[in-house]
XYZ file of C-alpha atoms in Angstrom:
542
model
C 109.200 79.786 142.168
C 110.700 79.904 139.176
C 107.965 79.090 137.029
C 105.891 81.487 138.852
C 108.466 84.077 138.012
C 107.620 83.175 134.273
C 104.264 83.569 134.340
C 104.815 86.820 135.724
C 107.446 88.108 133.441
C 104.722 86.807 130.507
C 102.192 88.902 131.590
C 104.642 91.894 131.733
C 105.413 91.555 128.651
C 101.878 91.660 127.043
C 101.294 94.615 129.057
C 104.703 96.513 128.032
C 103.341 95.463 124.320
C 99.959 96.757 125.041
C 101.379 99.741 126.557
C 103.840 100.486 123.723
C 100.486 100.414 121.147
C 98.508 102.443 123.351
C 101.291 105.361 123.679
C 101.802 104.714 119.869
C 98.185 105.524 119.085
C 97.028 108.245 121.405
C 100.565 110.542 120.846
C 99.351 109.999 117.042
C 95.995 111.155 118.199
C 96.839 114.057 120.164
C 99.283 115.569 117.515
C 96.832 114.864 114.689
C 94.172 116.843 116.512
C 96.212 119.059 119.421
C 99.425 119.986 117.648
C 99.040 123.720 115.848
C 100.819 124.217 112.570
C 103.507 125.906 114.177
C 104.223 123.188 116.610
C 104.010 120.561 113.902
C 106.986 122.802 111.716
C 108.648 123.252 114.733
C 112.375 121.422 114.391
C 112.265 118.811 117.537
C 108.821 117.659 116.694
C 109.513 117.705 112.918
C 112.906 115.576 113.378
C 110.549 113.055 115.598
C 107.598 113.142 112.753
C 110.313 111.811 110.120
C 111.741 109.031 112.226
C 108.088 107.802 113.111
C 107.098 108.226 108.858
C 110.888 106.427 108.330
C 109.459 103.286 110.585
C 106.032 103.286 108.862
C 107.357 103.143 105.620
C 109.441 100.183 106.521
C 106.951 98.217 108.810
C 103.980 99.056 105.697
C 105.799 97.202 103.146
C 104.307 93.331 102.500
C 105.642 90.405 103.537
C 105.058 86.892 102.413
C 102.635 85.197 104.896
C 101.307 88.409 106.668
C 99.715 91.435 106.458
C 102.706 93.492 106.554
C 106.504 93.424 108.092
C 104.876 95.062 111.254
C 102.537 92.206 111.451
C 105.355 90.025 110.792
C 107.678 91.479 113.871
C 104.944 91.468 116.417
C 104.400 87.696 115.895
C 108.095 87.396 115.882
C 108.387 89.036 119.262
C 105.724 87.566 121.024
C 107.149 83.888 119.704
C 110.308 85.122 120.832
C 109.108 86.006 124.347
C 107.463 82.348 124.514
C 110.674 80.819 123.346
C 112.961 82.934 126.284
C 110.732 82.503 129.242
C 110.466 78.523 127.951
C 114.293 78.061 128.057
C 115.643 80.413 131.497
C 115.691 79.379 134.931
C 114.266 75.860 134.393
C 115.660 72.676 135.893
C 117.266 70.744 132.771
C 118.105 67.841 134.999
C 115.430 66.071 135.039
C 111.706 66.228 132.285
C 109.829 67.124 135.225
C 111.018 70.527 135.446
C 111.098 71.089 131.613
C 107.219 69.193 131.520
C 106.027 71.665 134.240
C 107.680 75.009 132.417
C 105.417 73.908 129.654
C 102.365 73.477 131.460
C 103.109 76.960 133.277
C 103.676 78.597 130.049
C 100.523 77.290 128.363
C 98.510 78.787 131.047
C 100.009 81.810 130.461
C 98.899 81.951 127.438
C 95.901 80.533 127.183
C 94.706 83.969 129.520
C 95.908 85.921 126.730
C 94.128 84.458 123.214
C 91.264 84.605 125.387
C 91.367 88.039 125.861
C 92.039 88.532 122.406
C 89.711 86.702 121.519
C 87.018 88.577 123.218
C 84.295 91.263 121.292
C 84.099 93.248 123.771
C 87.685 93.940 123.902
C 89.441 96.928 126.082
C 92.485 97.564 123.340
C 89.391 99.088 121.190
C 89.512 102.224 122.804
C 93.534 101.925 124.076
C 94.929 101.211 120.854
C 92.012 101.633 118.316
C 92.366 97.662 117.422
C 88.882 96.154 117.564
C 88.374 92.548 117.455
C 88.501 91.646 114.062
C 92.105 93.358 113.966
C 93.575 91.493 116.106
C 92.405 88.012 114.932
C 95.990 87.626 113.121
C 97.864 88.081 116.291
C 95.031 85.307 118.350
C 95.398 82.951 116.073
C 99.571 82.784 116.241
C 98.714 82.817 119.753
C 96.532 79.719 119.535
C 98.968 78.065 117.775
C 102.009 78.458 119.989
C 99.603 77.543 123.253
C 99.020 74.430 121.913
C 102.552 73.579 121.036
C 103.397 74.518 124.596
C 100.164 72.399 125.571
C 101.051 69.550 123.571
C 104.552 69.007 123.879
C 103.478 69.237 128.036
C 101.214 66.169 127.423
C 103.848 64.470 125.492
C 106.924 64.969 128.584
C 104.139 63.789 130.790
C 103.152 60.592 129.203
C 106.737 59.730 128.866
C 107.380 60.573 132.726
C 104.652 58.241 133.632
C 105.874 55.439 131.528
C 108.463 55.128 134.801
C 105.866 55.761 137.750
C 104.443 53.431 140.049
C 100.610 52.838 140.815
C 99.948 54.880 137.422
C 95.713 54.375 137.482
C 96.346 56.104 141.113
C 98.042 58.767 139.423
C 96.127 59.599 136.935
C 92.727 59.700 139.001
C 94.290 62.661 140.727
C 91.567 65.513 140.006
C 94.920 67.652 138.960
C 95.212 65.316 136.348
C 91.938 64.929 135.222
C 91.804 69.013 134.792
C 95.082 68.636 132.856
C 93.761 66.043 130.599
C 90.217 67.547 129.970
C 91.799 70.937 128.810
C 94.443 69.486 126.894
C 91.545 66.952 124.786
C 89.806 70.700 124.606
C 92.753 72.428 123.360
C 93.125 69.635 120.428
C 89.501 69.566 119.516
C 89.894 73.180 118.870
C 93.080 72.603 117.308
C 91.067 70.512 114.764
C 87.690 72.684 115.059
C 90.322 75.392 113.276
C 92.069 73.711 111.052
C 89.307 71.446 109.352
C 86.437 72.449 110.221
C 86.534 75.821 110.196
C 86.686 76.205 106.360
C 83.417 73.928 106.168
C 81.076 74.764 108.641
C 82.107 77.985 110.394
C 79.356 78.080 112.867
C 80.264 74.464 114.606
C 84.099 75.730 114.781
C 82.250 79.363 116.512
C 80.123 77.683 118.907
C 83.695 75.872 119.850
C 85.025 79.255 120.661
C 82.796 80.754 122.833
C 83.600 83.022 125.772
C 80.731 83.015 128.314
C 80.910 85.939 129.916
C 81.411 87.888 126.450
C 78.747 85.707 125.405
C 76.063 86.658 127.730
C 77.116 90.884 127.647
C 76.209 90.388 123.663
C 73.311 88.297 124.405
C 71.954 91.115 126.870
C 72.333 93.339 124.065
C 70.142 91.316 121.833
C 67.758 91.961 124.451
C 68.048 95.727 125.163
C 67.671 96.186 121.396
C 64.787 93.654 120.587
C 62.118 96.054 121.847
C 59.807 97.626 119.274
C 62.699 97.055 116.970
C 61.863 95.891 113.094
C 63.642 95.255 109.964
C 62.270 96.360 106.688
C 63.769 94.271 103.701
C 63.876 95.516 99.929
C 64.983 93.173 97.597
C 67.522 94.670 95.393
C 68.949 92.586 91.689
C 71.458 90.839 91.563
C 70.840 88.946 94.748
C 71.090 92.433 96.998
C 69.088 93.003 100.302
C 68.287 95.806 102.020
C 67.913 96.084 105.615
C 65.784 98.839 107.668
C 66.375 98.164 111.206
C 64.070 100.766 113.329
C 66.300 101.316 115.943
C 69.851 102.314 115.851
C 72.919 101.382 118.575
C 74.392 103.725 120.521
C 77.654 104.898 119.696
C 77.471 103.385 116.037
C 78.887 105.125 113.307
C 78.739 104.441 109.541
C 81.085 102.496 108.876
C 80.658 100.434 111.946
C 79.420 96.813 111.724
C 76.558 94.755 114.568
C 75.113 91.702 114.430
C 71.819 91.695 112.971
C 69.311 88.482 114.332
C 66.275 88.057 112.702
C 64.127 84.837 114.317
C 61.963 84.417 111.272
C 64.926 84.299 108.877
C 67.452 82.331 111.469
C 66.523 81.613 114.761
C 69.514 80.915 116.278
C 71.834 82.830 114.560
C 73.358 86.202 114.224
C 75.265 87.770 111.394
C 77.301 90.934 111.247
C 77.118 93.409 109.193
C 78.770 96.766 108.013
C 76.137 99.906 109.127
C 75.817 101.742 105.557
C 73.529 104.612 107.124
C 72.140 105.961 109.597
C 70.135 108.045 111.526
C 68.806 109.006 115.250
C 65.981 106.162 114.460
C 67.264 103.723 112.031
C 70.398 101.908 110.983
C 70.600 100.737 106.485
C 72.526 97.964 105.798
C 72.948 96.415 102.240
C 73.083 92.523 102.056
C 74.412 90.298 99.210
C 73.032 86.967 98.655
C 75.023 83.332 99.303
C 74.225 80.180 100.174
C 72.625 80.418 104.016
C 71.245 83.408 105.710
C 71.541 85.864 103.392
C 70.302 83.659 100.395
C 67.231 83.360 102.737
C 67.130 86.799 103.785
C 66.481 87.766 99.864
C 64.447 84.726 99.330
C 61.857 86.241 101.526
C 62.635 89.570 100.544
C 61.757 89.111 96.635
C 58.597 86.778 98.167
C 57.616 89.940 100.283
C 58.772 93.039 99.657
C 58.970 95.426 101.975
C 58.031 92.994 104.802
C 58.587 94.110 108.388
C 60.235 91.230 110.872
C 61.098 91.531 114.102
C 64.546 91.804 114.946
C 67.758 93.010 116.897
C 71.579 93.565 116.949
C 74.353 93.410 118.937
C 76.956 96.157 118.305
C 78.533 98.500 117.080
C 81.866 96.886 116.789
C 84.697 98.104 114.981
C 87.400 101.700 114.861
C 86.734 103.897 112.519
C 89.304 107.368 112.296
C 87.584 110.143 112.580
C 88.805 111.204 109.092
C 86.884 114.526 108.972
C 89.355 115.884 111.716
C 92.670 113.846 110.590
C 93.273 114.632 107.239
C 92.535 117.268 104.440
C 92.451 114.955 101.463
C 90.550 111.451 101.834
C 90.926 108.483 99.264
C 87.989 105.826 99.844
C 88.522 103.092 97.715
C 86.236 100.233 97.632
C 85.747 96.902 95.351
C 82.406 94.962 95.223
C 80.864 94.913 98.496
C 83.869 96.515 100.252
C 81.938 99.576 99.468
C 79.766 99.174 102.348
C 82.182 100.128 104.630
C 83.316 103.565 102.080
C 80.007 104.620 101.549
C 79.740 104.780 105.574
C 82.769 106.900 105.907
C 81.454 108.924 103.069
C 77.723 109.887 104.009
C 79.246 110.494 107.610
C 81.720 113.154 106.550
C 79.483 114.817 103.901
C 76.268 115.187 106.395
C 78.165 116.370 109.598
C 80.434 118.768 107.807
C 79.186 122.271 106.796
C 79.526 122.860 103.188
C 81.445 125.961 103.641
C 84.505 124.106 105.086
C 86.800 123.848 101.922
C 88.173 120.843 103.429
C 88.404 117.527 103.483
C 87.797 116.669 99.943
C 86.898 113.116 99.093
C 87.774 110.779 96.517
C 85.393 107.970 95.897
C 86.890 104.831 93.701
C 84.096 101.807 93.388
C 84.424 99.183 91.311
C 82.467 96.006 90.611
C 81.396 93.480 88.085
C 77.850 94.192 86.901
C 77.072 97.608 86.422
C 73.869 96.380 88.046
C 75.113 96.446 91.394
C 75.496 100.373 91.447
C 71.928 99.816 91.784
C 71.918 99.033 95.434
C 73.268 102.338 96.207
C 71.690 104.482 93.955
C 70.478 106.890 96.558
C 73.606 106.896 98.196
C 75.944 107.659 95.064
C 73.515 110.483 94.434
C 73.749 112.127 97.445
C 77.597 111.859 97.074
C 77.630 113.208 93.880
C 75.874 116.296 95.096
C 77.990 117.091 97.477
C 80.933 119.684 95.859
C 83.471 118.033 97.938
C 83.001 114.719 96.558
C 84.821 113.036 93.219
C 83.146 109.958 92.776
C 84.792 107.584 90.201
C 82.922 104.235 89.387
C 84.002 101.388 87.367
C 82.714 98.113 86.221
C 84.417 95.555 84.578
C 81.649 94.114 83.011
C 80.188 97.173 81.639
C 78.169 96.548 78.432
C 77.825 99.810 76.361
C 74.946 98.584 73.955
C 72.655 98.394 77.156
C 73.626 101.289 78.886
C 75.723 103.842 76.612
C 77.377 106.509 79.363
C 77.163 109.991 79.608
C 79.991 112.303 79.579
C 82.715 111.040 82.459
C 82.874 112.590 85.340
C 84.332 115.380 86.614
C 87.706 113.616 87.162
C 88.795 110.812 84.754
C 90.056 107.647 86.487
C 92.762 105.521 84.646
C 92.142 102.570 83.998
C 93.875 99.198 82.733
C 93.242 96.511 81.050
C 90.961 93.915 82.605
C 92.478 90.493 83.539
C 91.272 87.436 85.052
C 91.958 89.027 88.562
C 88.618 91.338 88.693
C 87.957 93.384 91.683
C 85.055 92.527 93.048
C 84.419 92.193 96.822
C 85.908 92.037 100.246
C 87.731 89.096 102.276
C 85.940 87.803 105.369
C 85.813 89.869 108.806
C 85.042 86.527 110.458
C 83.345 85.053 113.194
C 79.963 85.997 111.578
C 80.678 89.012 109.844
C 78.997 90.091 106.902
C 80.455 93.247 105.709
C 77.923 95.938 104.363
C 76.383 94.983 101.697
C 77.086 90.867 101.968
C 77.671 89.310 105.788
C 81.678 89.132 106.078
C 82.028 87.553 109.529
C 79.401 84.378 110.258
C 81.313 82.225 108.374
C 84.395 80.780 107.510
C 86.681 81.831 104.366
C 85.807 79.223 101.593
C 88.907 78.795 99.040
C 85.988 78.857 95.551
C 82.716 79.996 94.947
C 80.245 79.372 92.098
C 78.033 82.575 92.556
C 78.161 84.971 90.089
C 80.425 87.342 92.614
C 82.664 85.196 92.552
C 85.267 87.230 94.571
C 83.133 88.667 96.558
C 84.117 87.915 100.601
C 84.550 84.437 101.626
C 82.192 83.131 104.083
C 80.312 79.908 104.693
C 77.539 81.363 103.116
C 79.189 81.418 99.739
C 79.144 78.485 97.476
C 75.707 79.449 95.979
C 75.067 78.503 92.274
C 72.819 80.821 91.399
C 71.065 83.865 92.864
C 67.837 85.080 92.232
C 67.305 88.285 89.706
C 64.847 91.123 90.681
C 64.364 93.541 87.267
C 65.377 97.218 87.601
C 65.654 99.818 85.776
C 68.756 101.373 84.700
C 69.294 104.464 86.722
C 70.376 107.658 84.885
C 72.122 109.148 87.586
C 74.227 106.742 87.110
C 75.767 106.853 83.801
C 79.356 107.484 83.706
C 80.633 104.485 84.961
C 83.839 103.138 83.345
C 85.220 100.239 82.070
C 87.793 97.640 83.272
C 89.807 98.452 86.783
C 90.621 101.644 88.090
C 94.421 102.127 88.316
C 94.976 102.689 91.678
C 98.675 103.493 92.173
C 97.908 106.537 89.718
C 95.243 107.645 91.253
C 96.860 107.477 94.573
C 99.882 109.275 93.398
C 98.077 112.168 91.427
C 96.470 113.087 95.273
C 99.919 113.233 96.862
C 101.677 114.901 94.242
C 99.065 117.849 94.583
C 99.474 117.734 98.119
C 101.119 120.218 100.316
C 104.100 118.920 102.340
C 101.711 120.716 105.159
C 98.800 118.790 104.381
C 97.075 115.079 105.361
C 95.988 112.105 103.446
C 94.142 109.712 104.666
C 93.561 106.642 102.095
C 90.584 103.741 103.481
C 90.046 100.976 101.786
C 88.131 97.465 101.364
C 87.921 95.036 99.294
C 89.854 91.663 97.574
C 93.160 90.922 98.405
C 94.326 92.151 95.048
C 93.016 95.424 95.516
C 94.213 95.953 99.427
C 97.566 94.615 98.258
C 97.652 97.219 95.508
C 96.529 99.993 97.952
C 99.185 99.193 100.772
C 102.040 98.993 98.592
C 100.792 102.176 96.438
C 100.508 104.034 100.093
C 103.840 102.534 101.788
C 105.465 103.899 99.135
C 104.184 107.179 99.074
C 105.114 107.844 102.990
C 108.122 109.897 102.482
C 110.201 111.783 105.193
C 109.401 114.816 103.246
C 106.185 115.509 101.756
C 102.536 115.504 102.815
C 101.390 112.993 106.383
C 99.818 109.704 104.991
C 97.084 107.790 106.793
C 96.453 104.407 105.401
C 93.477 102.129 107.076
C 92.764 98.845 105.790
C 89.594 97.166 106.614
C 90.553 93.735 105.733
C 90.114 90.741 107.804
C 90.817 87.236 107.176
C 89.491 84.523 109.450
């Protein structure tokens, strides 16, 4: 009884957590889009809206090992709640009891990294955490069920050091369950910690969820029909992908898993959705060792080649930034951008240009100058639109090629360039290729010998060379400067302009560095008084 009583008091708790997120997020919803300007000046609400930016401001702030100190105290609770129901109401007497809490408490758990684990996840819509987002929080989990797992096994090998007619005993077909999941448990123990970081896929297919499996295979299905993908080789290794048909739901911004037989016939690979419209989805692909260094293989061999192909998707939250803030920072290094550019082309095509508001800020930088390439259609379109500032760096930029025009409108600072060069985005995981190189697919990879070096780490990295297509130097855009962008001043020349009545929302993706730079420049802007600050990160580390 007891242990069932644990089990029980487990799975209130990861509801009450659940719960807590969900009120969290919606009440943050409603009063970003419900609340009038009167109600939001109003002295109970405004009392409440300065504890709540108090909290944020504390639970932003880094911490050594995690994401943030709010990362940091949601592990620590839910290790905490492990520990507690471990430790009450057991039988101490004898290693039975203590063996069988264990066992119980594994279970337990073992229900819930599974359903964090899964794609297709419910808390996307209750508490605007998709998948990827909550990979932190699956793997503690996987880590504490198979302590609780292990140290089960070991009470229970000890206990049957003392039993009689032991073959007997273990030919029960309890037994046999017990020991098949716990040798399945410590294959995927070492699936994640060696493997994983050298052949991603073997460690995914170890992961697998069938039922999620076969809801994403039906969707490979659905969207197969008369759908194609168009690839452009771009230089520098870049890919473009046309994919005919386009998922319901998706946004820019959004990432699916792209298949292509002809490339991979047995794979899928996620990527962020740059563009797109009622018949077609763009997404921009960097070249590594793998898929994608076969996907612009056969691009640069045949240009503008139709294959058939599909997706599974969309995956991922986006904010609806049009309607949640008046001022939007989109900062982006190397192929972080992907994800930028879809917030950016969203906002500028669905809002009329005679709304004075929101008014974007658009910070890319990269390596090559080259690389603005892959976008140059994009980047034009932004710069046309009056409520765009786009700033681009490179920190490679060579002026005897390509001498720049006049800056733009509004001068970035910049510092000095260093050894730490922003360049691209950290893994999504799983498969996932973000925007303009796959980000998930693959496992994180500690070096890389391509020539984006920092670019995210997936299995596909690791490639010594990358094949060059020629192209011309775009005019449109000259203006690019040099070395790194100086993020914490540009950050804090937006919210000293602001309003103490006015939002900022600040997105970004890219390298560590650069997200590192971004949270602590943004925690430190949230102030009890002053203008509302939105930061979302799309980071993920697998």
């Amino acid at each position: 009884m007891w242990n069932h009583n644990s089990v029980e008091r487990f799975a209130s708790a990861m509801a009450g957590v659940i719960i807590l997120f969900t009120i969290f997020h919606w009440s943050r919803f409603l009063y970003s889009r419900c609340a009038s300007r009167g109600m939001q000046k109003s002295g109970p609400l405004k009392a409440q809206v300065s504890v709540a930016r108090m909290v944020r401001h504390v639970l932003t702030h880094r911490v050594p090992g995690f994401a943030s100190i709010g990362h940091a105290l949601l592990v620590t609770v839910y290790l905490g709640i492990n520990i507690v129901l471990t430790v009450t109401n057991i039988d101490w007497s004898s290693l039975i009891g203590i063996a069988t809490r264990l066992g119980w408490m594994a279970i337990a758990n073992v229900a819930f990294i599974t359903f964090l684990a899964l794609k297709n996840t419910p808390l996307a819509f209750l508490t605007a955490y998709s998948y990827e987002r909550l990979n932190p929080l699956h793997q503690a989990a996987g880590y504490i069920t198979i302590t609780h797992a292990f140290l089960h096994a070991t009470m229970q090998c000890v206990l049957l050091v003392d039993r009689l007619h032991l073959n007997k005993f273990l030919l029960e077909i309890e037994q046999i369950h017990g020991i098949t999941a716990g040798s399945a448990l410590l294959v995927m123990l070492v699936f994640a910690v060696l493997i994983k970081r050298m052949r991603y896929e073997v460690f995914y297919l170890s992961h697998i969820f069938t039922l999620d499996r076969l809801l994403r295979a039906w969707r490979l299905f659905w969207y197969s029909y008369d759908n194609r993908a168009t690839l452009v080789p771009l230089p520098h290794g870049g890919t473009r992908i046309v994919l005919r048909r386009a998922p319901t739901r998706a946004i820019p911004g959004n990432h699916c898993f792209v298949w292509i037989p002809e490339i991979r016939a047995f794979e899928t690979h996620p990527f962020t959705i740059v563009s797109k419209s009622l018949s077609s989805i763009e997404l921009v692909v960097a070249a590594y060792d793998g898929f994608t260094d076969d996907l612009h293989n056969f691009a640069v061999k045949h240009p503008g080649a139709s294959l058939r192909a599909s997706f599974d998707g969309p995956y991922g939250t986006v904010p609806n930034f049009a309607k949640c803030a008046d001022k939007v920072i989109l900062i982006a290094g190397g192929s972080g951008v992907s994800f930028t550019f879809g917030v950016a082309l969203d906002m500028v095509r669905k809002l009329s240009h005679n709304l004075p508001k929101p008014k974007i800020d658009f910070i890319w930088a990269v390596r090559e100058p080259e690389i603005f390439e892959w976008f140059s259609k994009e980047l034009k379109e932004l710069k046309e639109s009056p409520r765009v500032n786009v700033i681009l760096h490179s920190t490679r930029m060579n002026f005897d090629r390509s001498p720049p025009s006049p800056v733009l409108p509004a001068m970035s600072p910049i510092i000095p360039e260093d050894k730490s060069e922003v360049a691209n985005h950290t893994p999504i995981g799983d498969e996932k290729h973000h925007a303009i190189h796959p980000s998930i697919s693959h496992s994180p990879l500690s070096t890389s010998n391509s020539r984006f070096d920092n670019f995210p780490h997936d299995v596909e990295k690791h490639s010594t060379s990358m094949t060059n297509t020629t192209h011309e130097w775009d005019s449109t855009l000259h203006g690019v400067l040099p070395r790194r962008p100086d993020i914490e001043t540009l950050i804090k020349n937006v919210v000293a302009s602001a309003g103490d009545d006015e939002r900022i929302a600040i997105a970004a993706c890219g390298p560590d560095s650069l997200m590192w730079e971004v949270r602590r420049t943004a925690t430190n802007a949230i102030k009890m008084q002053g203008p509302s600050i939105e930061l979302h990160c799309e980071q993920f580390g697998w």
